[in-house]
mmCIF file of C-alpha atoms in Angstrom:
data_model
loop_
_atom_site.group_PDB
_atom_site.id
_atom_site.type_symbol
_atom_site.label_atom_id
_atom_site.label_comp_id
_atom_site.label_asym_id
_atom_site.label_seq_id
_atom_site.Cartn_x
_atom_site.Cartn_y
_atom_site.Cartn_z
ATOM 1 C CA MET A 776 -46.785 22.906 -54.450
ATOM 2 C CA SER A 777 -48.222 23.805 -50.780
ATOM 3 C CA THR A 778 -46.574 26.375 -48.498
ATOM 4 C CA PHE A 779 -45.720 24.888 -45.340
ATOM 5 C CA PHE A 780 -46.048 27.200 -42.194
ATOM 6 C CA THR A 781 -45.522 24.107 -39.780
ATOM 7 C CA PRO A 782 -43.238 24.434 -36.809
ATOM 8 C CA GLY A 783 -41.658 21.188 -37.696
ATOM 9 C CA PRO A 784 -41.083 19.030 -40.053
ATOM 10 C CA ALA A 785 -41.126 22.517 -41.742
ATOM 11 C CA ALA A 786 -41.172 23.982 -45.529
ATOM 12 C CA LEU A 787 -38.228 22.613 -47.407
ATOM 13 C CA TYR A 788 -35.519 25.386 -47.928
ATOM 14 C CA PRO A 789 -35.546 26.482 -51.814
ATOM 15 C CA THR A 790 -32.350 24.904 -52.633
ATOM 16 C CA VAL A 791 -32.496 21.497 -50.699
ATOM 17 C CA GLU A 792 -34.082 19.453 -53.643
ATOM 18 C CA ALA A 793 -31.184 20.641 -55.988
ATOM 19 C CA HIS A 794 -28.618 19.958 -53.094
ATOM 20 C CA TYR A 795 -30.045 16.216 -52.571
ATOM 21 C CA ALA A 796 -30.223 15.852 -56.450
ATOM 22 C CA GLU A 797 -26.287 16.692 -56.518
ATOM 23 C CA ALA A 798 -25.753 14.420 -53.732
ATOM 24 C CA PHE A 799 -27.447 11.451 -55.544
ATOM 25 C CA ARG A 800 -25.288 12.527 -58.784
ATOM 26 C CA GLN A 801 -22.145 12.142 -56.788
ATOM 27 C CA ASN A 802 -23.222 8.868 -55.256
ATOM 28 C CA ILE A 803 -22.812 10.577 -51.781
ATOM 29 C CA GLY A 804 -25.619 7.920 -50.417
ATOM 30 C CA SER A 805 -23.272 5.000 -51.018
ATOM 31 C CA ILE A 806 -19.841 6.423 -49.812
ATOM 32 C CA SER A 807 -17.954 5.249 -46.512
ATOM 33 C CA HIS A 808 -18.023 7.348 -43.471
ATOM 34 C CA ARG A 809 -14.507 6.583 -43.322
ATOM 35 C CA SER A 810 -13.550 7.786 -46.768
ATOM 36 C CA ALA A 811 -11.574 10.987 -47.756
ATOM 37 C CA VAL A 812 -14.837 12.073 -49.756
ATOM 38 C CA PHE A 813 -16.827 12.080 -46.361
ATOM 39 C CA ARG A 814 -13.929 13.731 -44.390
ATOM 40 C CA LYS A 815 -14.014 16.556 -47.063
ATOM 41 C CA ILE A 816 -18.179 16.905 -46.628
ATOM 42 C CA TYR A 817 -18.009 16.958 -42.831
ATOM 43 C CA GLN A 818 -15.201 19.309 -43.002
ATOM 44 C CA HIS A 819 -16.886 21.790 -45.375
ATOM 45 C CA THR A 820 -20.194 21.656 -43.376
ATOM 46 C CA ASP A 821 -18.073 22.472 -40.079
ATOM 47 C CA GLU A 822 -16.436 25.146 -41.877
ATOM 48 C CA GLN A 823 -19.941 26.619 -42.861
ATOM 49 C CA LEU A 824 -21.705 26.176 -39.500
ATOM 50 C CA ARG A 825 -18.495 27.970 -37.856
ATOM 51 C CA ILE A 826 -19.156 30.870 -40.114
ATOM 52 C CA LEU A 827 -22.791 30.870 -39.405
ATOM 53 C CA PHE A 828 -22.703 30.537 -35.804
ATOM 54 C CA GLY A 829 -19.436 32.785 -35.291
ATOM 55 C CA LEU A 830 -17.984 29.277 -33.515
ATOM 56 C CA PRO A 831 -14.604 29.557 -31.615
ATOM 57 C CA LYS A 832 -12.105 26.905 -32.111
ATOM 58 C CA GLU A 833 -12.859 25.221 -28.805
ATOM 59 C CA THR A 834 -16.326 24.426 -30.017
ATOM 60 C CA ALA A 835 -16.821 21.121 -32.043
ATOM 61 C CA VAL A 836 -19.458 20.280 -34.318
ATOM 62 C CA LEU A 837 -20.989 16.970 -33.715
ATOM 63 C CA PHE A 838 -23.901 15.047 -35.335
ATOM 64 C CA THR A 839 -26.240 12.773 -33.727
ATOM 65 C CA GLY A 840 -29.532 11.192 -34.971
ATOM 66 C CA SER A 841 -31.902 14.060 -33.667
ATOM 67 C CA ALA A 842 -31.924 16.933 -31.388
ATOM 68 C CA THR A 843 -33.878 14.987 -28.796
ATOM 69 C CA GLU A 844 -31.012 12.355 -28.347
ATOM 70 C CA ILE A 845 -28.677 15.312 -27.577
ATOM 71 C CA TRP A 846 -30.861 16.348 -24.399
ATOM 72 C CA GLU A 847 -30.039 12.805 -23.260
ATOM 73 C CA ARG A 848 -26.321 12.952 -24.171
ATOM 74 C CA ALA A 849 -25.639 16.321 -22.832
ATOM 75 C CA ILE A 850 -27.035 15.276 -19.380
ATOM 76 C CA MET A 851 -25.441 11.759 -19.503
ATOM 77 C CA ASN A 852 -21.918 13.397 -20.288
ATOM 78 C CA THR A 853 -21.999 16.714 -18.093
ATOM 79 C CA VAL A 854 -24.492 15.970 -15.031
ATOM 80 C CA GLU A 855 -22.721 13.825 -12.207
ATOM 81 C CA HIS A 856 -25.362 14.885 -9.999
ATOM 82 C CA GLU A 857 -27.605 18.070 -10.388
ATOM 83 C CA SER A 858 -28.916 19.895 -13.302
ATOM 84 C CA PHE A 859 -31.021 23.056 -13.607
ATOM 85 C CA HIS A 860 -33.775 23.691 -16.023
ATOM 86 C CA LEU A 861 -35.805 26.772 -16.974
ATOM 87 C CA VAL A 862 -39.236 25.098 -17.977
ATOM 88 C CA ASN A 863 -42.277 27.094 -19.725
ATOM 89 C CA GLY A 864 -43.628 24.575 -22.085
ATOM 90 C CA SER A 865 -43.818 21.178 -23.463
ATOM 91 C CA PHE A 866 -40.295 20.776 -25.058
ATOM 92 C CA SER A 867 -38.157 22.432 -21.877
ATOM 93 C CA LYS A 868 -40.205 20.371 -19.654
ATOM 94 C CA LYS A 869 -39.086 16.945 -21.766
ATOM 95 C CA PHE A 870 -35.575 17.991 -21.368
ATOM 96 C CA TYR A 871 -36.313 18.331 -17.611
ATOM 97 C CA ASP A 872 -37.951 15.220 -17.526
ATOM 98 C CA PHE A 873 -35.021 13.404 -19.423
ATOM 99 C CA SER A 874 -32.734 14.311 -16.360
ATOM 100 C CA LYS A 875 -35.081 12.843 -13.921
ATOM 101 C CA GLU A 876 -35.250 9.617 -15.952
ATOM 102 C CA LEU A 877 -31.432 9.329 -15.885
ATOM 103 C CA HIS A 878 -31.839 9.714 -11.962
ATOM 104 C CA LYS A 879 -30.198 12.918 -11.836
ATOM 105 C CA PHE A 880 -31.331 15.639 -9.301
ATOM 106 C CA ALA A 881 -33.119 17.978 -11.595
ATOM 107 C CA HIS A 882 -33.941 21.481 -10.295
ATOM 108 C CA ALA A 883 -36.445 23.434 -12.116
ATOM 109 C CA MET A 884 -37.867 27.295 -12.238
ATOM 110 C CA HIS A 885 -41.295 26.693 -13.813
ATOM 111 C CA LYS A 886 -43.313 29.274 -15.809
ATOM 112 C CA PRO A 887 -46.872 29.159 -16.938
ATOM 113 C CA PHE A 888 -47.572 28.218 -20.669
ATOM 114 C CA GLY A 889 -46.811 30.987 -22.646
ATOM 115 C CA GLU A 890 -44.794 33.204 -20.293
ATOM 116 C CA GLY A 891 -40.984 33.695 -20.521
ATOM 117 C CA PHE A 892 -37.873 34.209 -18.483
ATOM 118 C CA ASP A 893 -35.594 37.146 -17.765
ATOM 119 C CA ALA A 894 -32.452 36.630 -16.348
ATOM 120 C CA SER A 895 -33.041 39.059 -13.209
ATOM 121 C CA GLU A 896 -35.438 36.621 -11.880
ATOM 122 C CA VAL A 897 -33.392 33.294 -12.355
ATOM 123 C CA GLU A 898 -31.556 31.736 -9.551
ATOM 124 C CA VAL A 899 -29.323 28.795 -10.206
ATOM 125 C CA PRO A 900 -28.875 26.184 -7.434
ATOM 126 C CA GLU A 901 -25.626 26.341 -5.727
ATOM 127 C CA TYR A 902 -24.420 22.817 -6.700
ATOM 128 C CA ALA A 903 -26.378 22.539 -10.020
ATOM 129 C CA GLU A 904 -23.727 21.252 -12.707
ATOM 130 C CA LEU A 905 -25.546 22.056 -15.864
ATOM 131 C CA ILE A 906 -28.088 25.222 -16.933
ATOM 132 C CA CYS A 907 -30.594 24.049 -19.490
ATOM 133 C CA CYS A 908 -32.135 26.971 -21.260
ATOM 134 C CA THR A 909 -34.651 26.878 -24.228
ATOM 135 C CA ALA A 910 -33.933 29.603 -26.672
ATOM 136 C CA ASN A 911 -37.375 29.044 -28.287
ATOM 137 C CA GLU A 912 -40.509 27.068 -26.900
ATOM 138 C CA THR A 913 -41.536 25.682 -29.842
ATOM 139 C CA SER A 914 -44.919 24.460 -28.153
ATOM 140 C CA SER A 915 -45.821 28.037 -27.257
ATOM 141 C CA GLY A 916 -44.265 30.455 -29.048
ATOM 142 C CA VAL A 917 -41.988 31.985 -26.477
ATOM 143 C CA GLN A 918 -38.533 32.859 -26.811
ATOM 144 C CA MET A 919 -35.465 33.941 -24.594
ATOM 145 C CA LYS A 920 -33.576 36.491 -25.817
ATOM 146 C CA ALA A 921 -29.907 35.862 -26.267
ATOM 147 C CA ALA A 922 -28.674 38.661 -23.923
ATOM 148 C CA GLU A 923 -30.841 37.122 -21.161
ATOM 149 C CA ILE A 924 -29.191 33.757 -21.692
ATOM 150 C CA HIS A 925 -25.864 35.435 -21.656
ATOM 151 C CA LYS A 926 -26.628 37.240 -18.360
ATOM 152 C CA ILE A 927 -27.302 33.837 -16.796
ATOM 153 C CA LYS A 928 -24.224 32.365 -17.659
ATOM 154 C CA LYS A 929 -21.889 35.493 -16.825
ATOM 155 C CA ALA A 930 -23.592 35.323 -13.349
ATOM 156 C CA ASN A 931 -22.558 31.483 -13.134
ATOM 157 C CA LYS A 932 -19.214 31.173 -15.024
ATOM 158 C CA ASN A 933 -18.454 27.952 -12.930
ATOM 159 C CA LYS A 934 -21.280 26.084 -14.270
ATOM 160 C CA LEU A 935 -22.004 24.574 -17.780
ATOM 161 C CA MET A 936 -24.728 26.239 -20.060
ATOM 162 C CA MET A 937 -26.586 24.221 -22.647
ATOM 163 C CA VAL A 938 -29.176 26.096 -25.078
ATOM 164 C CA ASP A 939 -31.894 24.155 -26.840
ATOM 165 C CA MET A 940 -32.119 26.361 -29.964
ATOM 166 C CA VAL A 941 -34.009 23.485 -32.177
ATOM 167 C CA SER A 942 -36.664 25.972 -33.480
ATOM 168 C CA SER A 943 -34.594 29.374 -33.636
ATOM 169 C CA ALA A 944 -31.241 28.397 -34.987
ATOM 170 C CA PRO A 945 -29.615 30.373 -36.411
ATOM 171 C CA TYR A 946 -31.969 33.326 -35.584
ATOM 172 C CA THR A 947 -30.602 33.178 -32.034
ATOM 173 C CA ASN A 948 -27.474 35.073 -31.794
ATOM 174 C CA LEU A 949 -25.595 32.992 -29.095
ATOM 175 C CA ASP A 950 -22.140 34.100 -28.035
ATOM 176 C CA PHE A 951 -20.139 30.900 -27.895
ATOM 177 C CA ASP A 952 -17.229 32.176 -26.214
ATOM 178 C CA LEU A 953 -19.865 32.589 -23.294
ATOM 179 C CA VAL A 954 -22.346 29.662 -23.918
ATOM 180 C CA ASP A 955 -20.754 25.972 -23.533
ATOM 181 C CA SER A 956 -23.232 24.043 -25.702
ATOM 182 C CA ALA A 957 -26.228 24.103 -28.056
ATOM 183 C CA MET A 958 -28.108 22.018 -30.126
ATOM 184 C CA PHE A 959 -30.768 22.273 -32.990
ATOM 185 C CA SER A 960 -32.226 19.766 -35.762
ATOM 186 C CA VAL A 961 -32.193 20.406 -39.373
ATOM 187 C CA GLN A 962 -36.120 19.804 -39.956
ATOM 188 C CA LYS A 963 -37.107 23.539 -38.744
ATOM 189 C CA ALA A 964 -35.067 26.496 -39.733
ATOM 190 C CA PHE A 965 -32.589 24.808 -41.861
ATOM 191 C CA GLY A 966 -35.613 23.463 -44.116
ATOM 192 C CA MET A 967 -34.276 19.800 -44.591
ATOM 193 C CA PRO A 968 -35.901 16.479 -44.046
ATOM 194 C CA ALA A 969 -35.666 15.129 -40.709
ATOM 195 C CA GLY A 970 -32.913 12.735 -39.255
ATOM 196 C CA LEU A 971 -29.984 14.926 -38.173
ATOM 197 C CA GLY A 972 -29.050 16.484 -35.012
ATOM 198 C CA VAL A 973 -26.378 18.923 -34.645
ATOM 199 C CA TRP A 974 -24.778 19.372 -31.287
ATOM 200 C CA LEU A 975 -22.121 22.453 -30.624
ATOM 201 C CA ALA A 976 -20.080 21.658 -27.389
ATOM 202 C CA ASN A 977 -17.017 23.131 -26.218
ATOM 203 C CA GLU A 978 -13.707 21.616 -24.649
ATOM 204 C CA LYS A 979 -15.223 22.473 -21.038
ATOM 205 C CA MET A 980 -18.130 20.003 -22.051
ATOM 206 C CA LEU A 981 -15.569 17.545 -22.981
ATOM 207 C CA GLU A 982 -13.286 17.901 -19.898
ATOM 208 C CA LYS A 983 -16.304 17.270 -17.699
ATOM 209 C CA SER A 984 -17.479 14.164 -19.441
ATOM 210 C CA GLU A 985 -13.966 12.723 -19.374
ATOM 211 C CA ARG A 986 -13.581 13.277 -15.536
ATOM 212 C CA MET A 987 -16.921 11.555 -15.466
ATOM 213 C CA LYS A 988 -15.920 8.580 -17.222
ATOM 214 C CA LEU A 989 -12.513 8.533 -15.417
ATOM 215 C CA HIS A 990 -14.403 8.196 -12.274
ATOM 216 C CA GLU A 991 -16.558 5.236 -13.495
ATOM 217 C CA GLY A 992 -19.339 7.140 -14.493
ATOM 218 C CA ILE A 993 -21.649 6.229 -17.333
ATOM 219 C CA VAL A 994 -21.415 8.780 -20.044
ATOM 220 C CA GLY A 995 -22.603 6.502 -23.062
ATOM 221 C CA THR A 996 -21.099 4.700 -25.733
ATOM 222 C CA TYR A 997 -20.935 5.525 -29.508
ATOM 223 C CA HIS A 998 -22.299 8.742 -28.835
ATOM 224 C CA SER A 999 -20.491 9.854 -25.717
ATOM 225 C CA LEU A 1000 -18.906 13.377 -25.782
ATOM 226 C CA PRO A 1001 -15.348 11.585 -25.769
ATOM 227 C CA SER A 1002 -15.911 9.220 -28.741
ATOM 228 C CA LEU A 1003 -17.769 11.697 -30.868
ATOM 229 C CA TRP A 1004 -14.801 14.356 -30.100
ATOM 230 C CA GLU A 1005 -11.974 11.567 -30.854
ATOM 231 C CA ASN A 1006 -13.781 10.923 -34.165
ATOM 232 C CA TYR A 1007 -14.532 14.549 -34.887
ATOM 233 C CA LYS A 1008 -10.730 15.348 -34.818
ATOM 234 C CA LYS A 1009 -10.473 13.282 -38.186
ATOM 235 C CA PHE A 1010 -13.613 14.753 -39.461
ATOM 236 C CA GLU A 1011 -15.287 11.260 -38.960
ATOM 237 C CA THR A 1012 -18.330 9.897 -36.695
ATOM 238 C CA PRO A 1013 -18.221 6.887 -34.586
ATOM 239 C CA GLU A 1014 -20.918 5.061 -36.701
ATOM 240 C CA THR A 1015 -22.101 5.237 -40.027
ATOM 241 C CA PRO A 1016 -24.090 8.857 -39.965
ATOM 242 C CA ASN A 1017 -26.778 10.494 -42.053
ATOM 243 C CA VAL A 1018 -24.207 11.374 -44.876
ATOM 244 C CA MET A 1019 -26.550 12.993 -47.377
ATOM 245 C CA GLY A 1020 -27.998 14.989 -44.421
ATOM 246 C CA ILE A 1021 -24.439 16.196 -43.367
ATOM 247 C CA TYR A 1022 -23.765 17.091 -47.055
ATOM 248 C CA VAL A 1023 -26.887 19.051 -47.646
ATOM 249 C CA LEU A 1024 -26.742 20.908 -44.364
ATOM 250 C CA GLY A 1025 -23.263 22.060 -45.401
ATOM 251 C CA LYS A 1026 -24.624 23.597 -48.731
ATOM 252 C CA VAL A 1027 -27.796 25.040 -47.161
ATOM 253 C CA ALA A 1028 -25.291 26.953 -44.231
ATOM 254 C CA GLU A 1029 -23.347 27.893 -47.574
ATOM 255 C CA ASP A 1030 -26.630 29.295 -48.880
ATOM 256 C CA PHE A 1031 -27.287 31.297 -45.477
ATOM 257 C CA ASN A 1032 -23.942 32.690 -45.314
ATOM 258 C CA LYS A 1033 -23.979 34.184 -48.862
ATOM 259 C CA ILE A 1034 -27.068 35.767 -47.688
ATOM 260 C CA GLY A 1035 -25.445 36.889 -44.456
ATOM 261 C CA VAL A 1036 -26.861 35.581 -41.088
ATOM 262 C CA GLU A 1037 -27.734 39.065 -40.083
ATOM 263 C CA VAL A 1038 -29.806 40.155 -43.185
ATOM 264 C CA MET A 1039 -31.533 36.644 -42.210
ATOM 265 C CA ARG A 1040 -32.348 37.844 -38.727
ATOM 266 C CA LYS A 1041 -33.510 41.164 -40.006
ATOM 267 C CA GLU A 1042 -35.989 39.487 -42.478
ATOM 268 C CA THR A 1043 -37.257 36.955 -39.821
ATOM 269 C CA ASP A 1044 -38.204 40.322 -37.602
ATOM 270 C CA ARG A 1045 -39.814 41.710 -40.483
ATOM 271 C CA LYS A 1046 -42.039 38.756 -41.248
ATOM 272 C CA ALA A 1047 -42.870 38.389 -37.554
ATOM 273 C CA LYS A 1048 -43.792 42.058 -36.915
ATOM 274 C CA ALA A 1049 -46.027 41.701 -39.775
ATOM 275 C CA LEU A 1050 -47.787 38.856 -38.469
ATOM 276 C CA TYR A 1051 -48.031 40.181 -34.812
ATOM 277 C CA ASP A 1052 -49.309 43.458 -36.500
ATOM 278 C CA PHE A 1053 -51.996 41.530 -38.251
ATOM 279 C CA ALA A 1054 -52.882 39.697 -34.871
ATOM 280 C CA SER A 1055 -53.403 42.700 -32.800
ATOM 281 C CA LYS A 1056 -55.629 44.451 -35.256
ATOM 282 C CA SER A 1057 -57.655 41.165 -35.925
ATOM 283 C CA ALA A 1058 -60.941 40.382 -34.844
ATOM 284 C CA ASP A 1059 -60.579 36.717 -35.380
ATOM 285 C CA PHE A 1060 -57.062 36.039 -33.781
ATOM 286 C CA ASP A 1061 -55.340 37.233 -30.441
ATOM 287 C CA ILE A 1062 -51.579 36.956 -29.807
ATOM 288 C CA PHE A 1063 -51.030 34.314 -27.347
ATOM 289 C CA VAL A 1064 -47.832 35.684 -25.705
ATOM 290 C CA GLU A 1065 -48.585 38.603 -23.738
ATOM 291 C CA ASN A 1066 -45.023 40.033 -23.244
ATOM 292 C CA PRO A 1067 -43.981 41.128 -26.220
ATOM 293 C CA ASN A 1068 -40.092 40.676 -24.969
ATOM 294 C CA HIS A 1069 -40.956 36.928 -25.193
ATOM 295 C CA ARG A 1070 -42.959 36.652 -28.281
ATOM 296 C CA SER A 1071 -41.146 34.331 -30.614
ATOM 297 C CA ALA A 1072 -39.947 35.658 -33.793
ATOM 298 C CA THR A 1073 -39.694 32.059 -35.264
ATOM 299 C CA VAL A 1074 -42.876 30.478 -34.100
ATOM 300 C CA VAL A 1075 -45.636 32.880 -33.930
ATOM 301 C CA VAL A 1076 -48.735 31.595 -31.785
ATOM 302 C CA LEU A 1077 -52.097 33.008 -32.294
ATOM 303 C CA ASN A 1078 -55.377 32.223 -30.255
ATOM 304 C CA CYS A 1079 -58.292 31.594 -32.664
ATOM 305 C CA LYS A 1080 -61.812 33.065 -31.724
ATOM 306 C CA GLY A 1081 -63.344 30.096 -33.544
ATOM 307 C CA MET A 1082 -62.056 26.522 -33.824
ATOM 308 C CA ALA A 1083 -58.388 26.284 -35.014
ATOM 309 C CA GLY A 1084 -58.873 23.070 -37.067
ATOM 310 C CA ASP A 1085 -61.335 25.156 -39.069
ATOM 311 C CA VAL A 1086 -59.111 27.845 -39.612
ATOM 312 C CA ILE A 1087 -56.333 25.408 -40.769
ATOM 313 C CA LYS A 1088 -58.799 23.834 -42.979
ATOM 314 C CA LYS A 1089 -59.949 26.865 -44.689
ATOM 315 C CA VAL A 1090 -56.610 28.283 -45.280
ATOM 316 C CA GLN A 1091 -55.479 25.339 -46.975
ATOM 317 C CA ALA A 1092 -58.850 25.109 -49.213
ATOM 318 C CA LYS A 1093 -58.314 28.789 -50.197
ATOM 319 C CA SER A 1094 -54.296 29.130 -50.596
ATOM 320 C CA ASP A 1095 -53.006 25.413 -50.356
ATOM 321 C CA MET A 1096 -50.863 26.870 -47.129
ATOM 322 C CA ILE A 1097 -50.398 24.438 -44.343
ATOM 323 C CA LEU A 1098 -50.712 26.117 -40.809
ATOM 324 C CA GLY A 1099 -49.501 24.336 -37.606
ATOM 325 C CA SER A 1100 -51.801 23.221 -34.906
ATOM 326 C CA GLY A 1101 -51.654 24.201 -31.292
ATOM 327 C CA TYR A 1102 -49.666 21.982 -29.257
ATOM 328 C CA GLY A 1103 -51.399 19.669 -26.944
ATOM 329 C CA LYS A 1104 -54.157 20.998 -24.940
ATOM 330 C CA MET A 1105 -54.032 23.909 -26.845
ATOM 331 C CA LYS A 1106 -54.696 21.944 -30.688
ATOM 332 C CA GLU A 1107 -58.211 23.260 -30.632
ATOM 333 C CA THR A 1108 -57.789 27.089 -29.852
ATOM 334 C CA GLN A 1109 -54.524 27.948 -31.228
ATOM 335 C CA ILE A 1110 -52.409 27.877 -34.650
ATOM 336 C CA ARG A 1111 -48.831 28.068 -34.972
ATOM 337 C CA ILE A 1112 -46.994 29.865 -37.805
ATOM 338 C CA ALA A 1113 -43.395 28.873 -38.399
ATOM 339 C CA ASN A 1114 -41.383 31.921 -39.569
ATOM 340 C CA PHE A 1115 -38.516 30.147 -41.127
ATOM 341 C CA PRO A 1116 -36.176 31.007 -43.844
ATOM 342 C CA ALA A 1117 -37.871 28.845 -46.227
ATOM 343 C CA VAL A 1118 -41.023 31.008 -46.147
ATOM 344 C CA ASN A 1119 -40.320 34.691 -47.496
ATOM 345 C CA PHE A 1120 -42.054 38.143 -46.785
ATOM 346 C CA GLU A 1121 -44.445 37.419 -49.925
ATOM 347 C CA HIS A 1122 -45.476 34.241 -48.460
ATOM 348 C CA VAL A 1123 -46.217 35.892 -45.185
ATOM 349 C CA GLU A 1124 -48.353 38.689 -47.121
ATOM 350 C CA ALA A 1125 -50.387 36.149 -48.571
ATOM 351 C CA LEU A 1126 -51.023 34.165 -45.576
ATOM 352 C CA ILE A 1127 -52.126 37.216 -43.836
ATOM 353 C CA ALA A 1128 -54.353 38.268 -46.706
ATOM 354 C CA THR A 1129 -55.963 34.684 -46.392
ATOM 355 C CA LEU A 1130 -56.498 34.738 -42.967
ATOM 356 C CA GLY A 1131 -58.168 38.354 -42.921
ATOM 357 C CA SER A 1132 -60.544 36.998 -45.506
ATOM 358 C CA LEU A 1133 -61.816 33.873 -43.549
#
């Protein structure tokens, strides 16, 4: 089988196939989302994600169709007038664009593609209601460390904070006693097929949505925060969800917890260091993100001296390993290497050897 280093959809986690097989054996794809069996599945997944992320009881675990949907729902439910966005790549820009398309006054602090943010340089507008951060910009391989995110929140305690951790969960070690909300999708670091978004949101987010709804604000219908939360209290969902995805996510999170999230974070750092060390000595590749503090541990982006498409084809032909191409305008000049839990250190060593032999 091919080894996928693509940043999403990414390599399937080794246990995923067996978990889906067990789900089929138990006929989980055919059960009602109002049944006791489904409520038990939801509860198990909730419990495992709480352990994995260290969630306080005030934070709910909610399910949507995708992480992209959560951008929209978060803005609709918590921004009456103004939002603030840290924009330094294609995905953080889309979050910002969603706010504008929903007719909010969207403020933004922009950085060039490939550069990151430090808390000391961020000034949040006075009337911004929601601060939108991206823990890992998938398009450019730039990360914002949890400590920097926490500093921004501490300096703006009266504002809500939303963190996009799509391509870094569970690596990014957020303090959910500080951060109000975060979201991710399962087809990246959790190594699952796409089709499930996970929204972690605290009671402050819910209270804001309920106030907006009370004053005739439009906060959505079946996937409004009040609707999602009301169903969550019974471990149910407003509509028929991706039941099998929720089941498998709970099992994968349980697998992660057996390993230990700190062990997984250290292993991610070890693999990332090997990749960056290789690139720093290579005559054929350069590290794209110049500031070491801003370099992503989960999506490593390298500049290619030759055509990136040729590199991707040669690597696949020699080793059946699939690399990600650069994003957007960088497609022909960069490769993106996903460093998620599904690929181990031996996979990374094999990739480094292959890249070095081209």
